[in-house]
Short mmCIF file of C-alpha atoms in Angstrom, two decimals:
data_model
loop_
_atom_site.label_atom_id
_atom_site.label_comp_id
_atom_site.label_asym_id
_atom_site.label_seq_id
_atom_site.Cartn_x
_atom_site.Cartn_y
_atom_site.Cartn_z
CA MET A 24 131.85 -14.59 70.90
CA ASN A 25 134.62 -14.44 73.54
CA ASN A 26 135.08 -17.12 76.31
CA TYR A 27 133.36 -15.22 79.02
CA TYR A 28 130.18 -15.11 76.96
CA LYS A 29 130.42 -18.73 76.04
CA THR A 30 130.84 -19.56 79.92
CA LEU A 31 127.73 -17.63 80.70
CA GLU A 32 126.02 -19.46 77.77
CA LEU A 33 124.95 -16.19 76.18
CA HIS A 34 124.69 -18.01 72.89
CA LYS A 35 121.94 -20.07 74.11
CA ILE A 36 120.05 -17.09 75.44
CA LEU A 37 120.30 -15.39 71.91
CA GLU A 38 119.19 -18.45 70.25
CA MET A 39 116.11 -18.51 72.39
CA LEU A 40 115.71 -14.80 71.61
CA SER A 41 116.13 -15.37 67.83
CA ASN A 42 113.42 -18.11 67.92
CA GLU A 43 110.93 -15.64 69.00
CA ALA A 44 111.77 -13.23 66.03
CA SER A 45 109.34 -12.87 63.12
CA ASN A 46 111.69 -12.93 60.13
CA ASN A 47 115.20 -13.87 59.14
CA LYS A 48 116.68 -10.29 59.40
CA THR A 49 115.64 -9.77 63.07
CA LYS A 50 116.86 -13.43 63.93
CA GLU A 51 120.33 -12.28 62.68
CA LEU A 52 120.04 -8.95 64.67
CA ALA A 53 119.11 -11.07 67.67
CA LEU A 54 122.11 -13.48 67.44
CA SER A 55 124.47 -10.47 67.10
CA ILE A 56 123.60 -8.74 70.17
CA LYS A 57 126.48 -7.90 72.40
CA PRO A 58 126.29 -7.17 76.21
CA ILE A 59 126.38 -3.53 77.17
CA THR A 60 128.84 -2.49 79.76
CA ASN A 61 127.87 1.38 80.09
CA LEU A 62 125.43 1.65 83.12
CA THR A 63 123.43 4.54 81.55
CA ASN A 64 122.95 2.45 78.32
CA VAL A 65 121.84 -0.52 80.26
CA LYS A 66 119.28 1.52 82.06
CA ASN A 67 117.94 2.93 78.86
CA GLU A 68 117.63 -0.42 77.17
CA LEU A 69 115.92 -1.98 80.21
CA LYS A 70 113.45 0.95 80.15
CA LYS A 71 112.54 0.07 76.52
CA THR A 72 111.94 -3.52 77.61
CA THR A 73 109.80 -2.41 80.55
CA ASP A 74 107.73 0.03 78.34
CA ALA A 75 107.20 -2.61 75.61
CA PHE A 76 105.94 -5.04 78.20
CA ASP A 77 103.72 -2.52 79.84
CA LEU A 78 102.14 -1.51 76.31
CA SER A 79 101.61 -5.19 75.56
CA VAL A 80 99.76 -5.89 78.87
CA ARG A 81 97.51 -2.82 78.37
CA PHE A 82 96.79 -2.96 74.64
CA GLY A 83 97.84 -6.43 73.50
CA THR A 84 100.87 -7.30 71.42
CA PRO A 85 100.91 -5.86 67.77
CA GLY A 86 101.11 -8.44 64.86
CA PHE A 87 104.49 -9.01 63.16
CA ASN A 88 104.84 -10.34 59.60
CA ASN A 89 107.57 -12.52 58.19
CA PHE A 90 108.70 -9.91 55.89
CA LYS A 91 111.99 -9.70 54.00
CA ASP A 92 114.76 -7.00 54.18
CA VAL A 93 114.07 -4.80 51.24
CA THR A 94 116.99 -2.46 51.72
CA PHE A 95 118.74 -3.66 48.53
CA SER A 96 115.55 -3.42 46.54
CA LEU A 97 114.92 0.15 47.69
CA LEU A 98 118.48 1.17 46.75
CA ARG A 99 118.02 -0.24 43.28
CA ALA A 100 114.69 1.62 42.85
CA LYS A 101 116.22 4.74 44.11
CA SER A 102 118.97 4.42 41.42
CA GLY A 103 116.26 4.12 38.78
CA SER A 104 116.49 0.25 38.34
CA ASN A 105 113.29 -1.76 37.47
CA LEU A 106 112.13 -4.09 40.43
CA SER A 107 110.79 -7.42 39.92
CA LEU A 108 107.30 -8.49 40.95
CA ARG A 109 108.76 -10.49 43.81
CA GLU A 110 110.45 -7.49 45.05
CA LEU A 111 107.50 -5.37 44.84
CA LEU A 112 105.49 -7.83 46.78
CA ASP A 113 108.18 -7.93 49.57
CA ILE A 114 107.99 -4.12 49.68
CA GLY A 115 104.20 -4.39 50.09
CA GLN A 116 104.62 -6.66 52.98
CA VAL A 117 107.02 -4.10 54.63
CA LEU A 118 104.39 -1.34 54.08
CA ASN A 119 101.77 -3.69 55.47
CA GLN A 120 103.85 -4.23 58.67
CA ILE A 121 104.53 -0.45 59.04
CA ARG A 122 100.72 0.27 58.79
CA ILE A 123 99.92 -2.48 61.37
CA LEU A 124 102.36 -1.17 63.80
CA SER A 125 101.13 2.42 63.19
CA ASP A 126 97.61 1.62 63.58
CA TRP A 127 98.30 -0.30 66.78
CA TYR A 128 100.18 2.56 68.40
CA LYS A 129 97.26 5.04 67.76
CA GLN A 130 95.49 3.57 70.71
CA CYS A 131 98.46 4.52 73.06
CA SER A 132 99.85 7.63 71.31
CA ASN A 133 99.00 9.79 74.28
CA LEU A 134 101.49 7.73 76.42
CA GLU A 135 104.96 8.93 76.04
CA ASN A 136 107.64 6.38 76.73
CA SER A 137 111.01 5.38 75.54
CA LEU A 138 109.46 3.54 72.42
CA SER A 139 107.49 6.68 71.14
CA TYR A 140 110.37 7.78 68.87
CA PHE A 141 110.35 4.48 67.01
CA PHE A 142 106.61 4.41 66.37
CA THR A 143 106.42 8.04 65.45
CA SER A 144 109.11 7.56 62.90
CA LEU A 145 106.80 5.14 61.04
CA ASN A 146 105.36 6.56 57.76
CA PRO A 147 102.58 4.33 56.48
CA ASN A 148 101.64 4.48 52.83
CA LYS A 149 98.42 2.82 52.30
CA TYR A 150 98.11 4.05 48.90
CA LEU A 151 101.25 2.35 47.59
CA GLU A 152 100.59 -0.81 49.60
CA ASP A 153 97.17 -1.16 48.16
CA LYS A 154 98.42 -0.50 44.64
CA ILE A 155 101.11 -3.15 44.97
CA PHE A 156 98.66 -5.88 46.13
CA ASN A 157 95.85 -4.88 43.76
CA SER A 158 98.14 -4.81 40.85
CA ILE A 159 100.24 -7.96 41.39
CA LEU A 160 98.63 -11.30 41.79
CA SER A 161 101.93 -13.30 42.22
CA GLU A 162 105.49 -13.00 41.43
CA GLU A 163 104.69 -14.22 37.87
CA GLU A 164 101.44 -12.49 37.17
CA ILE A 165 100.19 -8.93 36.91
CA SER A 166 96.49 -8.22 37.71
CA ASP A 167 94.21 -6.21 35.08
CA ASN A 168 93.98 -3.64 37.92
CA ALA A 169 97.62 -2.63 37.31
CA SER A 170 96.51 -0.22 34.58
CA ALA A 171 93.64 0.55 32.36
CA GLU A 172 95.97 0.17 29.38
CA LEU A 173 96.97 -3.44 30.43
CA ALA A 174 93.25 -4.28 30.95
CA LEU A 175 92.33 -2.99 27.46
CA ILE A 176 95.06 -4.93 25.86
CA ARG A 177 94.16 -8.19 27.56
CA ARG A 178 90.61 -7.65 26.49
CA LYS A 179 91.59 -7.29 22.98
CA ILE A 180 93.81 -10.44 23.18
CA VAL A 181 90.82 -12.40 24.39
CA GLN A 182 88.55 -11.02 21.82
CA SER A 183 91.02 -11.85 18.99
CA GLY A 184 91.51 -15.38 20.40
CA SER A 185 87.67 -15.76 20.40
CA LYS A 186 87.47 -14.66 16.78
CA VAL A 187 90.39 -17.13 15.81
CA ARG A 188 88.54 -19.93 17.57
CA GLU A 189 85.23 -19.18 15.94
CA ASN A 190 86.91 -19.28 12.44
CA LEU A 191 88.58 -22.54 13.14
CA ASP A 192 85.28 -23.96 14.37
CA LYS A 193 83.77 -23.05 11.05
CA MET A 194 86.70 -24.64 9.25
CA VAL A 195 86.40 -27.90 11.27
CA LYS A 196 82.68 -28.12 10.49
CA SER A 197 83.46 -27.52 6.80
CA SER A 198 83.22 -30.47 4.67
CA SER A 199 85.77 -29.16 2.16
CA VAL A 200 88.22 -28.90 5.05
CA GLN A 201 87.47 -32.08 7.13
CA LYS A 202 88.90 -34.36 4.43
CA TYR A 203 92.30 -32.83 5.12
CA LEU A 204 92.12 -33.33 8.87
CA GLN A 205 93.10 -36.32 10.97
CA GLU A 206 90.46 -35.31 13.45
CA SER A 207 87.79 -32.69 13.79
CA ILE A 208 89.21 -31.13 16.81
CA ILE A 209 91.01 -27.92 17.69
CA THR A 210 94.18 -28.28 19.85
CA MET A 211 96.68 -25.77 21.49
CA ARG A 212 100.51 -25.97 20.94
CA ASP A 213 102.75 -23.27 22.33
CA GLY A 214 99.82 -21.11 23.16
CA ARG A 215 98.49 -21.33 19.55
CA TYR A 216 95.51 -23.00 17.95
CA VAL A 217 96.27 -25.99 15.79
CA LEU A 218 94.38 -28.21 13.47
CA PRO A 219 95.55 -31.78 13.04
CA VAL A 220 96.08 -32.05 9.33
CA LYS A 221 96.75 -35.40 7.53
CA CYS A 222 100.05 -35.85 6.07
CA LEU A 223 99.69 -35.89 2.29
CA PHE A 224 102.21 -36.15 -0.45
CA PHE A 225 102.18 -35.70 -4.12
CA TYR A 226 104.65 -36.99 -6.71
CA TYR A 227 105.57 -34.73 -9.53
CA PRO A 228 107.10 -36.95 -12.28
CA ASP A 229 108.24 -33.90 -14.40
CA CYS A 230 110.61 -32.63 -11.65
CA ALA A 231 111.06 -36.22 -10.10
CA CYS A 232 110.15 -34.92 -6.65
CA PHE A 233 107.70 -35.47 -3.78
CA VAL A 234 105.88 -32.69 -2.01
CA PHE A 235 104.69 -33.40 1.62
CA PHE A 236 101.93 -31.71 3.44
#
C-alpha cells in the first residue's frame, strides 16, 4: 500500500470491511482492494453497492456461510484425484451457499439490476449437496447411506461380531474353559474380543524346557 493510501488510512477501512466478511477468502479479497481511478468503473461499482443495499432493504439480507475456498480440491477432482472426506464436506458447504443465494434471489428475479449477472450465474446442485451430507457424517466417518454395498458390509460385520460374542459367552460359561481363565469376562483389545487366560507353564524333563501359556 502506497503512502497516499496510508495517509488516507485506507487500510483501516479495509480492515473494517474484512471484519464483515463471512470467510477467510473474502476477508483476503477485502484487504486486497485497491481504489479505482476510472470514473466509469467507479460509477459501475457504486451502482452494485446501491443495488445490493436496495435488495437487502426490500427482501432482507441473504445468509452467508463460513465456507472454505475449494478451488484446489475441484482442480484435483477434475484431474481424477480422490478427495478426502474433509474436502467433500467443504464442497458441500459451498453448494449449500450457492443454493441459499439462488433461492433468495428467486424472490427478486424479476428485478434486473447490476447484480443480476452474478445471481443468474449460480448453478445449484441440490442432489450432490444432499448426497454429500447424507453420505458423510464427519471427516472421519462415512454413513451407511453412502451406498447399499457399504450398508450391507457393515451389517455383515455386526452380525459376525455378534456371533463371535455369542461363542465367547458360551466359552466363558463353560466349566471346562473357566479353569483356564483369570476372570469370566470378555474384553476388547485393538478392536478384537479377548479372554483373559491364566499364565500356565509346563516342564518337560525329556527336553529340559518350559512351555508357557
